[in-house]
């Protein structure tokens, strides 16, 4: 199987401050720590399990972002992915879900041969759950959402266990297909020490340029003798993209404003662990219909 994993480097929304947004409504990524989107890690784990189950399968990471987003590719390689592609171009900046899915779909068309596209249900910086389904629509593929586990693949059909309101269902779909995975699915495996040693010097072109400002590139000889350390980067032109459909120019959704809201309790009460206090609290909660 040829598996493509859609992944995103996102700002850590647990550390949002007053400088989190720019004046144009886009995220100020320089002001926030960057992490691997949690649900995309769950998707990566499902892909790696399929790779183990079906010998000869490959896993390719596909992500979009600035040069530093190459860290996502490295993190995937550390866990068992085979390769990765970083879409990076100023023209991609400020993309909403529509422009993001367009860029990803064009990159997937360039990759060409694939059986399965898997990604997280949503990213923690937007919480839209739109990119996976939009990619499926643009590529004309079937899709399965809210996946908890990819059970297996038989005779060109995939079986997925998915979570729905009120329960769990098992569904099938034809390959190729797009599957989006919940954060409640199995957690991604940790880094593999051997793979960390193999790929720790893997860099994209932009990272190399940053490291060579006023100096020579460290370990320069490695990038000639070990081609797998040269991470692939594609621009809008590389994927034959239409600039008017990328980034801010291709994004009909614009953020008007953002507010920080701090929830504060209006009142609090301390109770002892005595039976009398607990019984009184239960009676109060039942009488005001908080419980019961």
Coordinates of C-alpha atoms in Angstrom, one line a residue, residues 11 19-22 26-34 66 68:
X11 CA 0.7 26.5 17.5
X19 CA 0.3 38.4 20.8
X20 CA -1.2 35.2 19.3
X21 CA -2.9 37.0 16.4
X22 CA -1.6 39.5 13.8
X26 CA -3.8 35.4 10.9
X27 CA -1.9 33.5 13.6
X28 CA 1.4 34.9 14.8
X29 CA 3.2 31.6 14.7
X30 CA 6.5 33.2 15.8
X31 CA 4.9 34.0 19.2
X32 CA 3.7 30.5 20.0
X33 CA 5.5 27.1 20.4
X34 CA 5.0 24.8 17.5
X66 CA 7.1 27.7 6.6
X68 CA 10.4 25.2 10.2

